[in-house]
Amino acid sequence: MASHQRSPAIKGAKVLMVGAGGIGCELLKTLALSGFEDIHIIDMDTIEVSNLNRQFLFRQSHVGQSKAKVARDAVLRFRPHISITSYHANVKDPDFNVDFFKQFNVVLNGLDNLDARRHVNRLCLASDVPLVESGTTGFLGQVTVHVKGKTECYECQPKPTPKTYPVCTITSTPSKFVHCIVWSKDLLFAKLFGDKNQENDLNVRSSDAASSSQQAEDVFERQNDEGIEEYARRIYDHVFGYNIEDALSNEETWKNRNRPKPLYSRDVFPEEPSQQNGNMDKNCATDDPLSVSAMASLGLKNPQDIWSLLENSRIFLEALKLFFGKREKEIGNLSFDKDDQLAVEFVTAAANIRAASFGIPLHSLFEAKGIAGNIVHAVATTNAVIAGLIVIEAIKVLQSDANNYRMTYCLEHPSRKMLLMPVEPFEPNKSCYVCSEVCLISFPLNLSQ
Amino acid sequence: MDGEELTEQETALYDRQIRVWGVDAQRRLSKAHILVSGMKGTVVEFCKNIVLAGVGSLTLVDSREVTEEALSANFLIPPDENVYSGKTLAELCCDSLKDFNPMVRVSVEKGDISSFGGDFYGRFDVVVISSCSFATKKLINEKCRKVSKRVAFYTVDCRDSCGEIYVDLQNYTYSKKKLDETDECQLQYPSFEEAVAIPWRALPRKVTKLYLAMRVIERFEEAEGRNPGEISIADLPGVLKLKKELCDAQSFNESHVPDALLERLVSDTSEFPPVCAILGGILGQEVIKAISGKGDPLKNFFFFDAIDGKGIIEDISNPNPGS
């Protein structure tokens, strides 16, 4: 791997990077420093504040701009004479077809979702371009090499899909905080603020599906003359009080489980409703819907605090009131967004109240947001290490140094003294439904030859 | 940073990493003072990482001027003579690093790293040196050890596509999470001088060859009065001769230090950027662990070689260190 041996392979290479985020920024920088001169990079996202702790090519002033474009500009500043082509687009776009992929010597992924990874894997197989895959979470990471016919493709071994929970666990018998979050986000939030025409399991009772009637539907509709405070309390009492009592009526369910406690606002709130209003003035200062906050309104400043049942209940009511008072136009169209502060506050509070009811430990907003938003914890260092490993594998691929291809694992705790553990890639899985099938399609049987 | 709580700005910026190491660790980072010397590719990577992590301050030492070699693995310095002319490596890196995180105080200290006294080193919680001679490493390590508060000491070096990190946390107590419990652990680190003085025959049989090769190169450069990295293929005969002498002196079989490895290390002394990223990343993680007092720290050498792709930890210390 002496530099004089590497240079020709690198200089003439045309590389495609998919993803300009955590791994992408580190990778683009390292490729440029290593002598690569023709790099294409695709990313559909724009820059957010939470990216800046690791996506070092971006600055505060870039928030809202295209990641691919800003990454390109930043790298050109220290390597002005190389060619970087950026695409602010979704790699699943039909423009990025087999012909597009065929122009590259190697494809390098820095993606954060299974769906896009599968898509790129299939395109690489169809265009016969080697793929270097990677991923990181916290201190863990890995780099893998996929060359058609020589190694496993990305899908040869089944990948774990995101965890889903049985409907009845969510609607009736939660035992973990995550169950309460799913209820709060996908059922309650969706019911109150999302598309009314969407099917919703919120009022489904496992014993008596037939009486999911007209009456139940009206419960969540705010009446014409109903005050916001009144409406909020009515919803509270319905989902945390009545629905629980109703569930309790089915003895069978609770034979071997702890019974939940119904919670009513009159019992949780010691004072009169009029004293509950918090400080709506704090939110009048600006019309920006995204800065409206129940926490600010109630003076609860620290997202790391675990609120009491009373505090959660206050946040619940206040958030509901703020949605109806300040963001009424959005109601009916909202879907949960982890960067929507008020939505996160509401979902946290609702999940906590439900948790309190079922004897499940309460969580802070910070923790709840991570669960509800599927936030991946991430640091710069792991991404930097992985980027280095990707470039090393990419160079081997360009040199067709097949005997030395490695899958490398970045561990948090050493295994046999190793923090970085290389393993030889496996041969293709003969019954892989992706790569063995593709082989059949690309090379049709031609008996005359 | 005012008060004990993280500001709203810090919480928003550091959200993703707080989810990795916690608020308490983040607070400790914001109070930590780091000193770094030798602004080459690997150290630049480390600086990027530690600034992004949100340390209190970072002080840079490197009064060398810009050369083409210095630019080769350094993404902080624009290759524009109008910009870099007249400035030292430390000054140029400082200007760029400030941009990465406005909440970190990045500054330059002028002068030679080996000339500073103990009171200077006492200002820091972490000292990282690179591109230093054998003698300088020992000297600065000793100065750090003499400071009454603990100053974590690290060296990092990258030659072509391999590299080494050395760690000295002296007498170190830290917390380790095991399921629902938190254990208190204690480690005792040898000084650099103590570690490299351990006879090679006393080391584990399968000790990484790179450790041995690095020591030979180090000794050679010192004996010849060279700056670190000032070596070429023409020096190979001299290096092999020194290797033989060192091995014979401790009755150590010289075949344990492969000639091919030594040849690699003298032929290409410039840093290979992917290895800079890997070493800078591992070092960054170690320093963050040491500052936060959480997680198993590396004891006490780390090696990476792109040829075999392994990142290995070697414990080069006496099994029964004197108290």
mmCIF file of N, CA, C and O in Angstrom, chain A residues 80-164:
data_model
loop_
_atom_site.group_PDB
_atom_site.id
_atom_site.type_symbol
_atom_site.label_atom_id
_atom_site.label_comp_id
_atom_site.label_asym_id
_atom_site.label_seq_id
_atom_site.Cartn_x
_atom_site.Cartn_y
_atom_site.Cartn_z
ATOM 1 N N PRO A 80 -8.862 22.847 -4.161
ATOM 2 C CA PRO A 80 -9.609 23.598 -5.174
ATOM 3 C C PRO A 80 -9.612 22.984 -6.574
ATOM 4 O O PRO A 80 -10.480 23.296 -7.383
ATOM 5 N N HIS A 81 -8.656 22.106 -6.858
ATOM 6 C CA HIS A 81 -8.539 21.639 -8.240
ATOM 7 C C HIS A 81 -9.150 20.281 -8.517
ATOM 8 O O HIS A 81 -8.989 19.733 -9.596
ATOM 9 N N ILE A 82 -9.851 19.717 -7.539
ATOM 10 C CA ILE A 82 -10.494 18.430 -7.828
ATOM 11 C C ILE A 82 -11.932 18.676 -8.268
ATOM 12 O O ILE A 82 -12.463 19.770 -8.110
ATOM 13 N N SER A 83 -12.543 17.625 -8.829
ATOM 14 C CA SER A 83 -13.910 17.766 -9.295
ATOM 15 C C SER A 83 -14.873 17.095 -8.333
ATOM 16 O O SER A 83 -14.747 15.899 -8.055
ATOM 17 N N ILE A 84 -15.802 17.879 -7.797
ATOM 18 C CA ILE A 84 -16.838 17.309 -6.924
ATOM 19 C C ILE A 84 -18.181 17.727 -7.493
ATOM 20 O O ILE A 84 -18.460 18.911 -7.663
ATOM 21 N N THR A 85 -19.013 16.747 -7.813
ATOM 22 C CA THR A 85 -20.333 17.035 -8.356
ATOM 23 C C THR A 85 -21.373 16.699 -7.298
ATOM 24 O O THR A 85 -21.422 15.570 -6.818
ATOM 25 N N SER A 86 -22.184 17.672 -6.914
ATOM 26 C CA SER A 86 -23.159 17.414 -5.851
ATOM 27 C C SER A 86 -24.571 17.340 -6.418
ATOM 28 O O SER A 86 -24.916 18.045 -7.362
ATOM 29 N N TYR A 87 -25.377 16.453 -5.832
ATOM 30 C CA TYR A 87 -26.773 16.305 -6.225
ATOM 31 C C TYR A 87 -27.639 16.438 -4.982
ATOM 32 O O TYR A 87 -27.570 15.594 -4.085
ATOM 33 N N HIS A 88 -28.459 17.482 -4.940
ATOM 34 C CA HIS A 88 -29.409 17.613 -3.826
ATOM 35 C C HIS A 88 -30.648 16.846 -4.260
ATOM 36 O O HIS A 88 -31.579 17.400 -4.842
ATOM 37 N N ALA A 89 -30.604 15.533 -4.038
ATOM 38 C CA ALA A 89 -31.665 14.674 -4.566
ATOM 39 C C ALA A 89 -31.724 13.378 -3.786
ATOM 40 O O ALA A 89 -30.800 13.039 -3.046
ATOM 41 N N ASN A 90 -32.799 12.642 -4.000
ATOM 42 C CA ASN A 90 -32.983 11.341 -3.366
ATOM 43 C C ASN A 90 -32.356 10.280 -4.267
ATOM 44 O O ASN A 90 -32.658 10.213 -5.460
ATOM 45 N N VAL A 91 -31.502 9.457 -3.696
ATOM 46 C CA VAL A 91 -30.821 8.434 -4.501
ATOM 47 C C VAL A 91 -31.826 7.479 -5.152
ATOM 48 O O VAL A 91 -31.517 6.804 -6.134
ATOM 49 N N LYS A 92 -33.044 7.455 -4.616
ATOM 50 C CA LYS A 92 -34.066 6.585 -5.196
ATOM 51 C C LYS A 92 -34.727 7.199 -6.440
ATOM 52 O O LYS A 92 -35.559 6.567 -7.087
ATOM 53 N N ASP A 93 -34.361 8.414 -6.760
ATOM 54 C CA ASP A 93 -34.821 9.083 -7.967
ATOM 55 C C ASP A 93 -34.507 8.235 -9.208
ATOM 56 O O ASP A 93 -33.392 7.728 -9.325
ATOM 57 N N PRO A 94 -35.445 8.132 -10.145
ATOM 58 C CA PRO A 94 -35.187 7.321 -11.347
ATOM 59 C C PRO A 94 -34.012 7.803 -12.194
ATOM 60 O O PRO A 94 -33.455 7.033 -12.972
ATOM 61 N N ASP A 95 -33.631 9.075 -12.033
ATOM 62 C CA ASP A 95 -32.449 9.581 -12.759
ATOM 63 C C ASP A 95 -31.202 8.786 -12.413
ATOM 64 O O ASP A 95 -30.308 8.625 -13.240
ATOM 65 N N PHE A 96 -31.128 8.304 -11.191
ATOM 66 C CA PHE A 96 -29.944 7.553 -10.763
ATOM 67 C C PHE A 96 -30.155 6.090 -11.110
ATOM 68 O O PHE A 96 -30.366 5.253 -10.256
ATOM 69 N N ASN A 97 -30.092 5.818 -12.403
ATOM 70 C CA ASN A 97 -30.392 4.474 -12.894
ATOM 71 C C ASN A 97 -29.109 3.686 -13.124
ATOM 72 O O ASN A 97 -28.011 4.148 -12.783
ATOM 73 N N VAL A 98 -29.255 2.524 -13.737
ATOM 74 C CA VAL A 98 -28.106 1.650 -13.965
ATOM 75 C C VAL A 98 -27.027 2.368 -14.787
ATOM 76 O O VAL A 98 -25.835 2.281 -14.482
ATOM 77 N N ASP A 99 -27.427 3.094 -15.802
ATOM 78 C CA ASP A 99 -26.449 3.825 -16.618
ATOM 79 C C ASP A 99 -25.693 4.853 -15.795
ATOM 80 O O ASP A 99 -24.483 5.031 -15.963
ATOM 81 N N PHE A 100 -26.402 5.508 -14.894
ATOM 82 C CA PHE A 100 -25.757 6.490 -14.031
ATOM 83 C C PHE A 100 -24.709 5.793 -13.171
ATOM 84 O O PHE A 100 -23.553 6.216 -13.089
ATOM 85 N N PHE A 101 -25.071 4.694 -12.559
ATOM 86 C CA PHE A 101 -24.157 3.979 -11.676
ATOM 87 C C PHE A 101 -22.959 3.395 -12.419
ATOM 88 O O PHE A 101 -21.853 3.321 -11.883
ATOM 89 N N LYS A 102 -23.201 2.995 -13.668
ATOM 90 C CA LYS A 102 -22.133 2.330 -14.452
ATOM 91 C C LYS A 102 -20.909 3.210 -14.669
ATOM 92 O O LYS A 102 -19.821 2.699 -14.919
ATOM 93 N N GLN A 103 -21.066 4.528 -14.556
ATOM 94 C CA GLN A 103 -19.924 5.404 -14.815
ATOM 95 C C GLN A 103 -18.901 5.406 -13.680
ATOM 96 O O GLN A 103 -17.821 5.964 -13.808
ATOM 97 N N PHE A 104 -19.239 4.786 -12.561
ATOM 98 C CA PHE A 104 -18.352 4.846 -11.397
ATOM 99 C C PHE A 104 -17.533 3.577 -11.210
ATOM 100 O O PHE A 104 -17.953 2.485 -11.563
ATOM 101 N N ASN A 105 -16.347 3.769 -10.628
ATOM 102 C CA ASN A 105 -15.479 2.623 -10.334
ATOM 103 C C ASN A 105 -15.842 1.981 -8.993
ATOM 104 O O ASN A 105 -15.550 0.827 -8.742
ATOM 105 N N VAL A 106 -16.411 2.796 -8.120
ATOM 106 C CA VAL A 106 -16.817 2.265 -6.818
ATOM 107 C C VAL A 106 -17.870 3.192 -6.215
ATOM 108 O O VAL A 106 -17.891 4.401 -6.499
ATOM 109 N N VAL A 107 -18.780 2.609 -5.445
ATOM 110 C CA VAL A 107 -19.810 3.388 -4.764
ATOM 111 C C VAL A 107 -19.583 3.284 -3.261
ATOM 112 O O VAL A 107 -19.328 2.186 -2.737
ATOM 113 N N LEU A 108 -19.650 4.423 -2.574
ATOM 114 C CA LEU A 108 -19.407 4.449 -1.127
ATOM 115 C C LEU A 108 -20.653 4.977 -0.420
ATOM 116 O O LEU A 108 -21.074 6.113 -0.668
ATOM 117 N N ASN A 109 -21.230 4.167 0.435
ATOM 118 C CA ASN A 109 -22.453 4.564 1.143
ATOM 119 C C ASN A 109 -22.194 5.179 2.504
ATOM 120 O O ASN A 109 -21.377 4.664 3.272
ATOM 121 N N GLY A 110 -22.899 6.279 2.790
ATOM 122 C CA GLY A 110 -22.876 6.858 4.140
ATOM 123 C C GLY A 110 -24.315 7.157 4.495
ATOM 124 O O GLY A 110 -24.692 8.301 4.753
ATOM 125 N N LEU A 111 -25.151 6.122 4.464
ATOM 126 C CA LEU A 111 -26.597 6.278 4.637
ATOM 127 C C LEU A 111 -27.035 5.972 6.062
ATOM 128 O O LEU A 111 -26.270 5.432 6.854
ATOM 129 N N ASP A 112 -28.290 6.315 6.352
ATOM 130 C CA ASP A 112 -28.802 6.073 7.696
ATOM 131 C C ASP A 112 -30.102 5.279 7.687
ATOM 132 O O ASP A 112 -30.825 5.266 8.684
ATOM 133 N N ASN A 113 -30.433 4.641 6.562
ATOM 134 C CA ASN A 113 -31.655 3.837 6.571
ATOM 135 C C ASN A 113 -31.546 2.632 5.632
ATOM 136 O O ASN A 113 -30.878 2.658 4.605
ATOM 137 N N LEU A 114 -32.238 1.598 6.041
ATOM 138 C CA LEU A 114 -32.183 0.302 5.370
ATOM 139 C C LEU A 114 -32.719 0.376 3.938
ATOM 140 O O LEU A 114 -32.186 -0.224 3.003
ATOM 141 N N ASP A 115 -33.776 1.108 3.773
ATOM 142 C CA ASP A 115 -34.469 1.215 2.501
ATOM 143 C C ASP A 115 -33.529 1.729 1.397
ATOM 144 O O ASP A 115 -33.404 1.131 0.323
ATOM 145 N N ALA A 116 -32.843 2.829 1.676
ATOM 146 C CA ALA A 116 -31.915 3.403 0.689
ATOM 147 C C ALA A 116 -30.738 2.469 0.452
ATOM 148 O O ALA A 116 -30.254 2.318 -0.669
ATOM 149 N N ARG A 117 -30.282 1.828 1.516
ATOM 150 C CA ARG A 117 -29.151 0.889 1.377
ATOM 151 C C ARG A 117 -29.506 -0.259 0.450
ATOM 152 O O ARG A 117 -28.696 -0.685 -0.375
ATOM 153 N N ARG A 118 -30.708 -0.770 0.591
ATOM 154 C CA ARG A 118 -31.137 -1.875 -0.265
ATOM 155 C C ARG A 118 -31.195 -1.412 -1.704
ATOM 156 O O ARG A 118 -30.769 -2.119 -2.628
ATOM 157 N N HIS A 119 -31.724 -0.226 -1.884
ATOM 158 C CA HIS A 119 -31.858 0.341 -3.226
ATOM 159 C C HIS A 119 -30.494 0.460 -3.895
ATOM 160 O O HIS A 119 -30.300 0.028 -5.036
ATOM 161 N N VAL A 120 -29.534 1.021 -3.187
ATOM 162 C CA VAL A 120 -28.188 1.193 -3.756
ATOM 163 C C VAL A 120 -27.540 -0.165 -4.008
ATOM 164 O O VAL A 120 -26.886 -0.376 -5.032
ATOM 165 N N ASN A 121 -27.745 -1.082 -3.083
ATOM 166 C CA ASN A 121 -27.196 -2.431 -3.255
ATOM 167 C C ASN A 121 -27.656 -3.031 -4.576
ATOM 168 O O ASN A 121 -26.853 -3.580 -5.346
ATOM 169 N N ARG A 122 -28.931 -2.912 -4.854
ATOM 170 C CA ARG A 122 -29.481 -3.518 -6.070
ATOM 171 C C ARG A 122 -28.971 -2.838 -7.329
ATOM 172 O O ARG A 122 -28.684 -3.485 -8.336
ATOM 173 N N LEU A 123 -28.851 -1.534 -7.262
ATOM 174 C CA LEU A 123 -28.308 -0.799 -8.408
ATOM 175 C C LEU A 123 -26.849 -1.169 -8.652
ATOM 176 O O LEU A 123 -26.409 -1.289 -9.794
ATOM 177 N N CYS A 124 -26.096 -1.319 -7.599
ATOM 178 C CA CYS A 124 -24.679 -1.701 -7.756
ATOM 179 C C CYS A 124 -24.558 -3.085 -8.365
ATOM 180 O O CYS A 124 -23.695 -3.337 -9.204
ATOM 181 N N LEU A 125 -25.435 -3.994 -7.956
ATOM 182 C CA LEU A 125 -25.418 -5.342 -8.528
ATOM 183 C C LEU A 125 -25.799 -5.282 -10.005
ATOM 184 O O LEU A 125 -25.155 -5.887 -10.852
ATOM 185 N N ALA A 126 -26.827 -4.535 -10.301
ATOM 186 C CA ALA A 126 -27.306 -4.452 -11.677
ATOM 187 C C ALA A 126 -26.279 -3.790 -12.595
ATOM 188 O O ALA A 126 -26.167 -4.140 -13.767
ATOM 189 N N SER A 127 -25.519 -2.837 -12.070
ATOM 190 C CA SER A 127 -24.534 -2.144 -12.899
ATOM 191 C C SER A 127 -23.134 -2.725 -12.730
ATOM 192 O O SER A 127 -22.182 -2.268 -13.353
ATOM 193 N N ASP A 128 -23.040 -3.720 -11.862
ATOM 194 C CA ASP A 128 -21.754 -4.402 -11.609
ATOM 195 C C ASP A 128 -20.674 -3.434 -11.131
ATOM 196 O O ASP A 128 -19.539 -3.443 -11.639
ATOM 197 N N VAL A 129 -21.035 -2.596 -10.176
ATOM 198 C CA VAL A 129 -20.076 -1.675 -9.581
ATOM 199 C C VAL A 129 -19.889 -2.064 -8.121
ATOM 200 O O VAL A 129 -20.876 -2.281 -7.422
ATOM 201 N N PRO A 130 -18.651 -2.191 -7.667
ATOM 202 C CA PRO A 130 -18.435 -2.566 -6.267
ATOM 203 C C PRO A 130 -19.001 -1.516 -5.310
ATOM 204 O O PRO A 130 -19.023 -0.323 -5.616
ATOM 205 N N LEU A 131 -19.440 -2.009 -4.146
ATOM 206 C CA LEU A 131 -20.045 -1.143 -3.145
ATOM 207 C C LEU A 131 -19.312 -1.283 -1.820
ATOM 208 O O LEU A 131 -19.052 -2.405 -1.372
ATOM 209 N N VAL A 132 -18.961 -0.158 -1.186
ATOM 210 C CA VAL A 132 -18.425 -0.204 0.175
ATOM 211 C C VAL A 132 -19.497 0.384 1.074
ATOM 212 O O VAL A 132 -19.873 1.552 0.930
ATOM 213 N N GLU A 133 -20.002 -0.429 1.969
ATOM 214 C CA GLU A 133 -21.082 -0.037 2.868
ATOM 215 C C GLU A 133 -20.512 0.321 4.232
ATOM 216 O O GLU A 133 -19.409 -0.115 4.581
ATOM 217 N N SER A 134 -21.285 1.089 4.990
ATOM 218 C CA SER A 134 -20.812 1.438 6.333
ATOM 219 C C SER A 134 -21.959 1.892 7.210
ATOM 220 O O SER A 134 -23.050 2.195 6.717
ATOM 221 N N GLY A 135 -21.693 1.944 8.514
ATOM 222 C CA GLY A 135 -22.703 2.455 9.429
ATOM 223 C C GLY A 135 -22.069 2.728 10.783
ATOM 224 O O GLY A 135 -21.072 2.090 11.132
ATOM 225 N N THR A 136 -22.632 3.680 11.523
ATOM 226 C CA THR A 136 -22.152 3.954 12.884
ATOM 227 C C THR A 136 -23.324 4.266 13.806
ATOM 228 O O THR A 136 -24.356 4.774 13.367
ATOM 229 N N THR A 137 -23.130 3.922 15.095
ATOM 230 C CA THR A 137 -24.073 4.316 16.139
ATOM 231 C C THR A 137 -23.232 4.514 17.387
ATOM 232 O O THR A 137 -22.603 3.571 17.844
ATOM 233 N N GLY A 138 -23.195 5.728 17.904
ATOM 234 C CA GLY A 138 -22.369 5.970 19.078
ATOM 235 C C GLY A 138 -20.931 5.577 18.807
ATOM 236 O O GLY A 138 -20.324 6.038 17.849
ATOM 237 N N PHE A 139 -20.395 4.693 19.641
ATOM 238 C CA PHE A 139 -18.995 4.273 19.503
ATOM 239 C C PHE A 139 -18.802 3.061 18.592
ATOM 240 O O PHE A 139 -17.685 2.599 18.404
ATOM 241 N N LEU A 140 -19.895 2.545 18.063
ATOM 242 C CA LEU A 140 -19.786 1.341 17.233
ATOM 243 C C LEU A 140 -19.872 1.676 15.751
ATOM 244 O O LEU A 140 -20.553 2.622 15.356
ATOM 245 N N GLY A 141 -19.177 0.882 14.944
ATOM 246 C CA GLY A 141 -19.283 1.109 13.512
ATOM 247 C C GLY A 141 -18.765 -0.079 12.744
ATOM 248 O O GLY A 141 -18.102 -0.967 13.294
ATOM 249 N N GLN A 142 -19.063 -0.102 11.438
ATOM 250 C CA GLN A 142 -18.511 -1.162 10.607
ATOM 251 C C GLN A 142 -18.421 -0.710 9.155
ATOM 252 O O GLN A 142 -19.147 0.189 8.723
ATOM 253 N N VAL A 143 -17.489 -1.332 8.443
ATOM 254 C CA VAL A 143 -17.312 -1.086 7.011
ATOM 255 C C VAL A 143 -17.326 -2.442 6.327
ATOM 256 O O VAL A 143 -16.647 -3.368 6.780
ATOM 257 N N THR A 144 -18.111 -2.573 5.260
ATOM 258 C CA THR A 144 -18.169 -3.862 4.558
ATOM 259 C C THR A 144 -18.012 -3.642 3.049
ATOM 260 O O THR A 144 -18.380 -2.596 2.525
ATOM 261 N N VAL A 145 -17.456 -4.648 2.387
ATOM 262 C CA VAL A 145 -17.198 -4.560 0.949
ATOM 263 C C VAL A 145 -18.084 -5.551 0.211
ATOM 264 O O VAL A 145 -18.202 -6.702 0.629
ATOM 265 N N HIS A 146 -18.696 -5.091 -0.871
ATOM 266 C CA HIS A 146 -19.608 -5.955 -1.623
ATOM 267 C C HIS A 146 -19.265 -5.894 -3.098
ATOM 268 O O HIS A 146 -19.468 -4.871 -3.756
ATOM 269 N N VAL A 147 -18.740 -6.994 -3.619
ATOM 270 C CA VAL A 147 -18.365 -7.070 -5.024
ATOM 271 C C VAL A 147 -19.113 -8.239 -5.631
ATOM 272 O O VAL A 147 -18.967 -9.380 -5.184
ATOM 273 N N LYS A 148 -19.891 -7.949 -6.645
ATOM 274 C CA LYS A 148 -20.754 -8.981 -7.226
ATOM 275 C C LYS A 148 -19.952 -10.204 -7.652
ATOM 276 O O LYS A 148 -18.909 -10.101 -8.289
ATOM 277 N N GLY A 149 -20.471 -11.348 -7.244
ATOM 278 C CA GLY A 149 -19.821 -12.595 -7.647
ATOM 279 C C GLY A 149 -18.699 -13.009 -6.712
ATOM 280 O O GLY A 149 -18.402 -14.194 -6.576
ATOM 281 N N LYS A 150 -18.079 -12.037 -6.038
ATOM 282 C CA LYS A 150 -16.945 -12.381 -5.168
ATOM 283 C C LYS A 150 -17.333 -12.431 -3.700
ATOM 284 O O LYS A 150 -16.860 -13.280 -2.946
ATOM 285 N N THR A 151 -18.188 -11.466 -3.277
ATOM 286 C CA THR A 151 -18.543 -11.417 -1.864
ATOM 287 C C THR A 151 -20.054 -11.401 -1.732
ATOM 288 O O THR A 151 -20.780 -11.243 -2.729
ATOM 289 N N GLU A 152 -20.509 -11.508 -0.509
ATOM 290 C CA GLU A 152 -21.931 -11.325 -0.228
ATOM 291 C C GLU A 152 -22.361 -9.953 -0.715
ATOM 292 O O GLU A 152 -21.574 -9.007 -0.655
ATOM 293 N N CYS A 153 -23.612 -9.850 -1.135
ATOM 294 C CA CYS A 153 -24.154 -8.525 -1.399
ATOM 295 C C CYS A 153 -24.699 -8.017 -0.060
ATOM 296 O O CYS A 153 -24.720 -8.754 0.918
ATOM 297 N N TYR A 154 -25.128 -6.781 -0.019
ATOM 298 C CA TYR A 154 -25.599 -6.220 1.250
ATOM 299 C C TYR A 154 -26.775 -6.992 1.819
ATOM 300 O O TYR A 154 -26.995 -7.014 3.027
ATOM 301 N N GLU A 155 -27.539 -7.655 0.936
ATOM 302 C CA GLU A 155 -28.752 -8.327 1.413
ATOM 303 C C GLU A 155 -28.621 -9.842 1.555
ATOM 304 O O GLU A 155 -29.603 -10.523 1.840
ATOM 305 N N CYS A 156 -27.405 -10.368 1.339
ATOM 306 C CA CYS A 156 -27.238 -11.823 1.466
ATOM 307 C C CYS A 156 -27.608 -12.321 2.857
ATOM 308 O O CYS A 156 -28.145 -13.406 3.014
ATOM 309 N N GLN A 157 -27.291 -11.527 3.855
ATOM 310 C CA GLN A 157 -27.686 -11.900 5.213
ATOM 311 C C GLN A 157 -28.817 -10.985 5.646
ATOM 312 O O GLN A 157 -28.741 -9.775 5.439
ATOM 313 N N PRO A 158 -29.874 -11.551 6.255
ATOM 314 C CA PRO A 158 -31.014 -10.720 6.629
ATOM 315 C C PRO A 158 -30.607 -9.632 7.612
ATOM 316 O O PRO A 158 -29.823 -9.883 8.524
ATOM 317 N N LYS A 159 -31.143 -8.420 7.382
ATOM 318 C CA LYS A 159 -30.838 -7.317 8.281
ATOM 319 C C LYS A 159 -32.011 -7.117 9.236
ATOM 320 O O LYS A 159 -33.155 -7.241 8.821
ATOM 321 N N PRO A 160 -31.749 -6.803 10.495
ATOM 322 C CA PRO A 160 -32.862 -6.607 11.425
ATOM 323 C C PRO A 160 -33.714 -5.405 11.030
ATOM 324 O O PRO A 160 -33.176 -4.347 10.753
ATOM 325 N N THR A 161 -35.014 -5.602 10.982
ATOM 326 C CA THR A 161 -35.905 -4.483 10.659
ATOM 327 C C THR A 161 -36.306 -3.799 11.963
ATOM 328 O O THR A 161 -36.270 -4.411 13.024
ATOM 329 N N PRO A 162 -36.725 -2.531 11.879
ATOM 330 C CA PRO A 162 -37.104 -1.813 13.095
ATOM 331 C C PRO A 162 -38.204 -2.549 13.849
ATOM 332 O O PRO A 162 -39.103 -3.130 13.244
ATOM 333 N N LYS A 163 -38.127 -2.485 15.160
ATOM 334 C CA LYS A 163 -39.045 -3.225 16.004
ATOM 335 C C LYS A 163 -40.450 -2.643 15.961
ATOM 336 O O LYS A 163 -40.638 -1.438 16.027
ATOM 337 N N THR A 164 -41.440 -3.542 15.821
ATOM 338 C CA THR A 164 -42.832 -3.096 15.940
ATOM 339 C C THR A 164 -43.469 -3.871 17.090
ATOM 340 O O THR A 164 -42.976 -4.915 17.482
#
